[in-house]
Amino acid sequence: MGRVYSDLKTAEYGASGHPEAPFRVLRTFERLKAAGHAPERPKVKAADADVLLLHGAKHLASIKNGSFEDADTPAHRGMDEIALISLSGALAAADAALAGEPSFSLMRPPGHHAGKDKVSGFCYLNNLALGVARLQKAKPGLKVAIVDFDVHHGDGTQELVLGRENTTFLSLHQYPLFPGTGLDTRANCWNIPLEVGLDGDGWLQTFEPVFGLLLDTKPDLLAVSAGFDAYKEDPIAGLKLDRATFKRIGAMLAQTKLPRFAALEGGYSEDLPLLVEDFLEGFF
Ligand code: Q9C
Ligand code: ZN
């Protein structure tokens, strides 16, 4: 079994009616415990320098003073600390992966829409990309393949890793849909737009050959933006993946035997705890 990093402090913010809500971490935490996982708080504590590996100094300052403005991504009180806790989970998971243990960060807020100088789409800091940057700083030349199966395009991650050495980014996402990017592949950022209504079999049939090409780049490690909003019951998107699909995705990633870590991105249905449990059954 792999490691799960979580911290219930990340359930201490929210706005009523917002889909990115505390239950996502609270109920998933309980469900994973019942399934035999042992969520632990990360020992590593993310600091400013970790953020500045990829984000601008102005962005970090705006997170700290709450001056950023985005209707979907509000400036809750204490958001800087919570965003750093979420980042700590991804950093701990990245470290564990490099040490040979598959790992998952169960935190909020998510990260894949956060760009160099912007919050967006419920995301403040790009947890996953910063985890990758941390590993590549520690191990120059480490070749990383990023897989983003959230239903939305990982536009923030793309902005942060476009043209980056030893890094390939693969995103599969519904199109058209927020954020409206990700129609074409650009350099090391591979984008697969998917039509509304696509089901789990269709998703896996699309993923399999591209994932094969990704493995042809001979990565040393997989970093996974694990969003569960492509689920058929998700309230904010239109793909039709089912529980078994997420287990299959996890198993395909695990089958590579590569060092790997994943961080929670989206996923807003009541069934999120089950979807994460199923994914981890395959992934660990
Ligand atoms: N304001 C993630 O899944 N919806 N973010 C915007 C128009 C934003 C989703 C609707 C959806 C963001 C991490
Ligand atoms: Zn999403």
Tab-separated table of C-alpha atoms and ligand atoms in Angstrom:
chain	number	residue	atom	x	y	z
A	1	MET	CA	0.000	0.000	0.000
A	2	GLY	CA	1.251	3.517	-0.709
A	3	ARG	CA	1.194	6.633	1.414
A	4	VAL	CA	-1.616	9.141	1.738
A	5	TYR	CA	-0.843	12.687	2.878
A	6	SER	CA	-3.666	14.805	4.198
A	7	ASP	CA	-4.442	17.520	6.734
A	8	LEU	CA	-7.961	18.306	7.908
A	9	LYS	CA	-7.022	21.989	8.237
A	10	THR	CA	-7.534	22.066	4.496
A	11	ALA	CA	-11.240	21.474	5.143
A	12	GLU	CA	-11.476	24.742	7.101
A	13	TYR	CA	-12.499	27.103	4.317
A	14	GLY	CA	-15.332	27.323	1.868
A	15	ALA	CA	-18.153	29.446	0.532
A	16	SER	CA	-21.716	28.216	0.556
A	17	GLY	CA	-22.791	26.821	-2.788
A	18	HIS	CA	-19.208	26.474	-3.992
A	19	PRO	CA	-18.566	22.988	-5.434
A	20	GLU	CA	-14.986	22.884	-4.137
A	21	ALA	CA	-16.209	22.191	-0.600
A	22	PRO	CA	-14.823	20.802	2.686
A	23	PHE	CA	-16.613	17.428	2.348
A	24	ARG	CA	-14.182	16.561	-0.442
A	25	VAL	CA	-11.327	16.141	2.004
A	26	LEU	CA	-13.347	15.311	5.152
A	27	ARG	CA	-15.374	12.462	3.719
A	28	THR	CA	-12.586	11.110	1.536
A	29	PHE	CA	-10.272	11.060	4.566
A	30	GLU	CA	-12.789	8.944	6.501
A	31	ARG	CA	-13.453	6.658	3.584
A	32	LEU	CA	-9.752	5.999	2.985
A	33	LYS	CA	-9.235	5.206	6.656
A	34	ALA	CA	-12.111	2.720	6.532
A	35	ALA	CA	-10.460	1.150	3.478
A	36	GLY	CA	-7.234	0.580	5.415
A	37	HIS	CA	-5.203	3.628	4.375
A	38	ALA	CA	-3.455	5.710	7.013
A	39	PRO	CA	-3.595	9.372	6.023
A	40	GLU	CA	-0.720	11.270	7.640
A	41	ARG	CA	0.231	14.916	7.851
A	42	PRO	CA	3.217	15.780	5.666
A	43	LYS	CA	6.465	16.192	7.579
A	44	VAL	CA	7.746	18.655	5.000
A	45	LYS	CA	6.385	22.201	5.365
A	46	ALA	CA	6.232	24.189	2.131
A	47	ALA	CA	8.064	27.507	2.303
A	48	ASP	CA	8.236	30.598	0.088
A	49	ALA	CA	11.252	29.201	-1.770
A	50	ASP	CA	9.249	26.146	-2.800
A	51	VAL	CA	6.573	28.382	-4.332
A	52	LEU	CA	9.118	30.599	-6.083
A	53	LEU	CA	10.537	27.600	-7.961
A	54	LEU	CA	7.787	28.284	-10.529
A	55	HIS	CA	5.499	31.124	-9.401
A	56	GLY	CA	6.329	34.821	-9.553
A	57	ALA	CA	7.168	36.817	-6.431
A	58	LYS	CA	4.162	39.037	-7.126
A	59	HIS	CA	1.894	36.015	-7.161
A	60	LEU	CA	3.193	34.774	-3.815
A	61	ALA	CA	2.777	38.267	-2.340
A	62	SER	CA	-0.817	38.449	-3.613
A	63	ILE	CA	-1.637	35.077	-2.043
A	64	LYS	CA	-0.273	36.350	1.263
A	65	ASN	CA	-2.132	39.662	1.245
A	66	GLY	CA	-5.280	38.370	-0.448
A	67	SER	CA	-5.190	40.973	-3.215
A	68	PHE	CA	-5.845	38.539	-6.078
A	69	GLU	CA	-9.253	38.638	-7.713
A	70	ASP	CA	-11.073	35.753	-9.310
A	71	ALA	CA	-14.769	35.064	-8.805
A	72	ASP	CA	-14.296	31.261	-8.709
A	73	THR	CA	-11.219	31.450	-6.491
A	74	PRO	CA	-11.987	33.684	-3.504
A	75	ALA	CA	-9.569	35.239	-1.052
A	76	HIS	CA	-10.675	33.425	2.086
A	77	ARG	CA	-9.048	34.499	5.318
A	78	GLY	CA	-5.905	32.466	6.008
A	79	MET	CA	-5.860	31.123	2.472
A	80	ASP	CA	-2.080	31.526	2.183
A	81	GLU	CA	-1.499	29.080	5.012
A	82	ILE	CA	-4.023	26.586	3.702
A	83	ALA	CA	-2.571	26.768	0.193
A	84	LEU	CA	0.861	26.059	1.658
A	85	ILE	CA	-0.483	23.040	3.554
A	86	SER	CA	-1.975	21.716	0.334
A	87	LEU	CA	1.362	22.291	-1.386
A	88	SER	CA	3.138	20.478	1.461
A	89	GLY	CA	1.091	17.384	0.658
A	90	ALA	CA	2.243	17.372	-2.949
A	91	LEU	CA	5.857	17.957	-1.932
A	92	ALA	CA	5.715	15.108	0.585
A	93	ALA	CA	4.098	12.849	-1.987
A	94	ALA	CA	6.784	13.760	-4.529
A	95	ASP	CA	9.529	12.947	-2.024
A	96	ALA	CA	7.904	9.634	-1.137
A	97	ALA	CA	7.650	8.706	-4.814
A	98	LEU	CA	11.323	9.387	-5.358
A	99	ALA	CA	12.069	7.214	-2.312
A	100	GLY	CA	10.133	4.406	-4.007
A	101	GLU	CA	6.693	4.676	-2.405
A	102	PRO	CA	3.623	5.436	-4.501
A	103	SER	CA	1.805	8.268	-2.791
A	104	PHE	CA	-1.262	10.480	-2.916
A	105	SER	CA	-1.910	13.961	-1.585
A	106	LEU	CA	-5.484	14.352	-0.334
A	107	MET	CA	-5.624	18.109	0.113
A	108	ARG	CA	-7.477	21.174	-1.072
A	109	PRO	CA	-7.250	23.642	-2.700
A	110	PRO	CA	-6.383	21.958	-6.010
A	111	GLY	CA	-3.617	23.378	-8.204
A	112	HIS	CA	-3.618	22.688	-11.936
A	113	HIS	CA	-5.228	25.983	-13.062
A	114	ALA	CA	-2.799	28.127	-11.057
A	115	GLY	CA	-0.262	29.741	-13.382
A	116	LYS	CA	2.944	31.655	-12.828
A	117	ASP	CA	1.104	34.800	-11.801
A	118	LYS	CA	-2.526	33.827	-11.442
A	119	VAL	CA	-5.067	32.047	-9.309
A	120	SER	CA	-7.819	30.395	-11.342
A	121	GLY	CA	-10.508	27.729	-11.236
A	122	PHE	CA	-10.377	27.086	-7.456
A	123	CYS	CA	-6.528	26.881	-7.596
A	124	TYR	CA	-4.005	29.139	-5.816
A	125	LEU	CA	-0.632	27.378	-6.074
A	126	ASN	CA	0.238	24.692	-8.606
A	127	ASN	CA	0.899	21.875	-6.157
A	128	LEU	CA	1.693	19.199	-8.746
A	129	ALA	CA	4.031	21.281	-10.902
A	130	LEU	CA	5.879	22.513	-7.809
A	131	GLY	CA	6.307	18.905	-6.666
A	132	VAL	CA	7.864	18.076	-10.009
A	133	ALA	CA	10.138	21.135	-9.908
A	134	ARG	CA	11.281	20.174	-6.409
A	135	LEU	CA	12.286	16.680	-7.546
A	136	GLN	CA	14.098	17.967	-10.624
A	137	LYS	CA	15.995	20.445	-8.484
A	138	ALA	CA	17.085	17.629	-6.157
A	139	LYS	CA	17.868	15.281	-9.057
A	140	PRO	CA	18.957	17.235	-12.129
A	141	GLY	CA	18.066	15.356	-15.278
A	142	LEU	CA	15.170	13.461	-13.683
A	143	LYS	CA	12.746	12.773	-16.493
A	144	VAL	CA	9.127	13.272	-15.467
A	145	ALA	CA	5.896	12.476	-17.260
A	146	ILE	CA	2.860	14.363	-15.953
A	147	VAL	CA	-0.581	12.849	-16.516
A	148	ASP	CA	-3.596	15.101	-15.869
A	149	PHE	CA	-6.929	13.251	-15.965
A	150	ASP	CA	-9.024	16.030	-14.439
A	151	VAL	CA	-11.942	16.842	-16.776
A	152	HIS	CA	-10.598	20.392	-17.222
A	153	HIS	CA	-7.452	21.327	-19.146
A	154	GLY	CA	-4.464	21.796	-16.844
A	155	ASP	CA	-3.728	25.237	-18.245
A	156	GLY	CA	-1.717	26.403	-15.237
A	157	THR	CA	0.508	23.340	-15.372
A	158	GLN	CA	0.971	23.832	-19.102
A	159	GLU	CA	2.017	27.439	-18.578
A	160	LEU	CA	4.529	26.389	-15.926
A	161	VAL	CA	6.131	23.438	-17.748
A	162	LEU	CA	5.908	24.504	-21.420
A	163	GLY	CA	9.394	24.039	-22.881
A	164	ARG	CA	10.768	22.633	-19.627
A	165	GLU	CA	13.600	20.121	-20.048
A	166	ASN	CA	12.991	16.466	-19.169
A	167	THR	CA	9.291	17.052	-18.685
A	168	THR	CA	6.301	15.951	-20.753
A	169	PHE	CA	2.769	16.962	-19.852
A	170	LEU	CA	-0.286	14.999	-21.023
A	171	SER	CA	-3.771	16.377	-20.346
A	172	LEU	CA	-7.047	14.756	-21.374
A	173	HIS	CA	-10.057	17.014	-20.900
A	174	GLN	CA	-13.538	17.813	-22.059
A	175	TYR	CA	-13.533	20.493	-24.763
A	176	PRO	CA	-15.135	22.961	-24.980
A	177	LEU	CA	-15.197	23.554	-21.237
A	178	PHE	CA	-13.475	25.792	-18.697
A	179	PRO	CA	-10.772	27.118	-19.051
A	180	GLY	CA	-11.229	26.990	-22.840
A	181	THR	CA	-7.632	26.011	-23.690
A	182	GLY	CA	-6.007	22.676	-24.527
A	183	LEU	CA	-7.231	22.122	-28.068
A	184	ASP	CA	-3.766	21.571	-29.547
A	185	THR	CA	-0.517	19.938	-28.585
A	186	ARG	CA	2.340	22.396	-28.133
A	187	ALA	CA	5.946	21.224	-27.789
A	188	ASN	CA	6.168	19.096	-24.606
A	189	CYS	CA	2.520	19.716	-23.671
A	190	TRP	CA	0.249	17.087	-25.193
A	191	ASN	CA	-3.432	17.928	-25.206
A	192	ILE	CA	-6.298	15.573	-25.957
A	193	PRO	CA	-9.674	17.359	-26.179
A	194	LEU	CA	-12.666	15.064	-25.575
A	195	GLU	CA	-16.293	15.431	-26.579
A	196	VAL	CA	-19.035	15.866	-24.033
A	197	GLY	CA	-20.704	12.523	-23.259
A	198	LEU	CA	-17.591	10.344	-23.701
A	199	ASP	CA	-17.816	7.255	-21.457
A	200	GLY	CA	-15.169	5.315	-19.551
A	201	ASP	CA	-14.425	2.832	-22.329
A	202	GLY	CA	-14.038	5.666	-24.813
A	203	TRP	CA	-11.795	7.547	-22.401
A	204	LEU	CA	-9.529	4.545	-21.823
A	205	GLN	CA	-9.377	3.763	-25.548
A	206	THR	CA	-8.206	7.305	-26.159
A	207	PHE	CA	-5.761	7.284	-23.268
A	208	GLU	CA	-4.055	3.935	-23.912
A	209	PRO	CA	-2.128	4.720	-27.118
A	210	VAL	CA	-1.134	8.221	-26.010
A	211	PHE	CA	0.028	6.889	-22.675
A	212	GLY	CA	2.131	4.401	-24.649
A	213	LEU	CA	3.763	7.283	-26.513
A	214	LEU	CA	4.336	9.055	-23.213
A	215	LEU	CA	6.133	5.982	-21.854
A	216	ASP	CA	8.251	5.970	-25.029
A	217	THR	CA	9.825	9.192	-23.693
A	218	LYS	CA	11.290	6.898	-20.978
A	219	PRO	CA	10.279	8.845	-17.892
A	220	ASP	CA	11.908	8.110	-14.542
A	221	LEU	CA	8.783	9.114	-12.641
A	222	LEU	CA	5.047	9.754	-13.103
A	223	ALA	CA	3.362	12.780	-11.550
A	224	VAL	CA	-0.417	12.658	-11.700
A	225	SER	CA	-2.989	15.439	-11.493
A	226	ALA	CA	-5.835	13.298	-10.200
A	227	GLY	CA	-9.149	15.022	-10.806
A	228	PHE	CA	-12.354	13.046	-10.515
A	229	ASP	CA	-14.706	15.448	-12.268
A	230	ALA	CA	-14.854	13.341	-15.459
A	231	TYR	CA	-17.186	11.098	-13.408
A	232	LYS	CA	-20.664	10.565	-14.859
A	233	GLU	CA	-22.372	12.124	-11.819
A	234	ASP	CA	-20.138	15.159	-11.550
A	235	PRO	CA	-22.217	18.344	-11.235
A	236	ILE	CA	-19.955	20.640	-13.281
A	237	ALA	CA	-18.854	18.656	-16.366
A	238	GLY	CA	-20.175	16.263	-18.987
A	239	LEU	CA	-18.007	13.159	-19.377
A	240	LYS	CA	-19.343	9.771	-18.281
A	241	LEU	CA	-16.561	7.858	-16.549
A	242	ASP	CA	-17.662	5.370	-13.872
A	243	ARG	CA	-16.029	4.002	-10.715
A	244	ALA	CA	-14.320	1.169	-12.585
A	245	THR	CA	-12.690	3.645	-14.972
A	246	PHE	CA	-10.787	5.360	-12.170
A	247	LYS	CA	-9.530	2.032	-10.877
A	248	ARG	CA	-8.389	1.165	-14.414
A	249	ILE	CA	-6.579	4.488	-14.764
A	250	GLY	CA	-4.801	3.876	-11.457
A	251	ALA	CA	-3.872	0.342	-12.510
A	252	MET	CA	-2.492	1.485	-15.879
A	253	LEU	CA	-0.282	4.024	-14.131
A	254	ALA	CA	0.853	1.397	-11.607
A	255	GLN	CA	1.541	-1.210	-14.278
A	256	THR	CA	4.516	0.873	-15.405
A	257	LYS	CA	6.186	0.101	-12.033
A	258	LEU	CA	7.560	3.643	-12.223
A	259	PRO	CA	7.975	5.785	-9.120
A	260	ARG	CA	4.784	7.793	-8.936
A	261	PHE	CA	2.735	10.271	-6.986
A	262	ALA	CA	-0.643	11.890	-7.457
A	263	ALA	CA	-2.334	14.981	-6.066
A	264	LEU	CA	-6.064	15.637	-5.849
A	265	GLU	CA	-7.360	18.195	-8.330
A	266	GLY	CA	-11.111	18.421	-9.030
A	267	GLY	CA	-14.047	16.074	-8.438
A	268	TYR	CA	-17.252	17.493	-6.996
A	269	SER	CA	-19.741	14.655	-6.824
A	270	GLU	CA	-20.886	13.153	-3.532
A	271	ASP	CA	-19.171	9.964	-4.662
A	272	LEU	CA	-15.689	11.512	-4.636
A	273	PRO	CA	-14.577	9.384	-1.636
A	274	LEU	CA	-15.430	6.188	-3.540
A	275	LEU	CA	-13.694	7.383	-6.692
A	276	VAL	CA	-10.492	8.165	-4.809
A	277	GLU	CA	-10.638	4.811	-3.037
A	278	ASP	CA	-11.081	3.024	-6.373
A	279	PHE	CA	-8.266	4.965	-8.014
A	280	LEU	CA	-5.870	4.164	-5.183
A	281	GLU	CA	-6.749	0.467	-5.374
A	282	GLY	CA	-5.245	0.546	-8.841
A	283	PHE	CA	-2.502	3.123	-8.253
A	284	PHE	CA	-0.811	1.688	-5.121
B	1	Q9C	N1	-17.191	30.921	-13.928
B	1	Q9C	C1	-10.929	22.179	-10.993
B	1	Q9C	O1	-11.555	21.190	-11.294
B	1	Q9C	N2	-15.886	26.903	-13.557
B	1	Q9C	N3	-11.353	23.417	-11.273
B	1	Q9C	C2	-16.053	28.239	-14.052
B	1	Q9C	C3	-17.550	29.983	-14.930
B	1	Q9C	C4	-14.566	26.692	-13.022
B	1	Q9C	C5	-12.579	23.607	-11.986
B	1	Q9C	C6	-17.466	28.535	-14.442
B	1	Q9C	C7	-14.228	25.229	-12.878
B	1	Q9C	C8	-12.881	25.038	-12.211
B	1	Q9C	C9	-9.661	22.071	-10.213
B	2	ZN	ZN	-11.461	19.957	-12.921
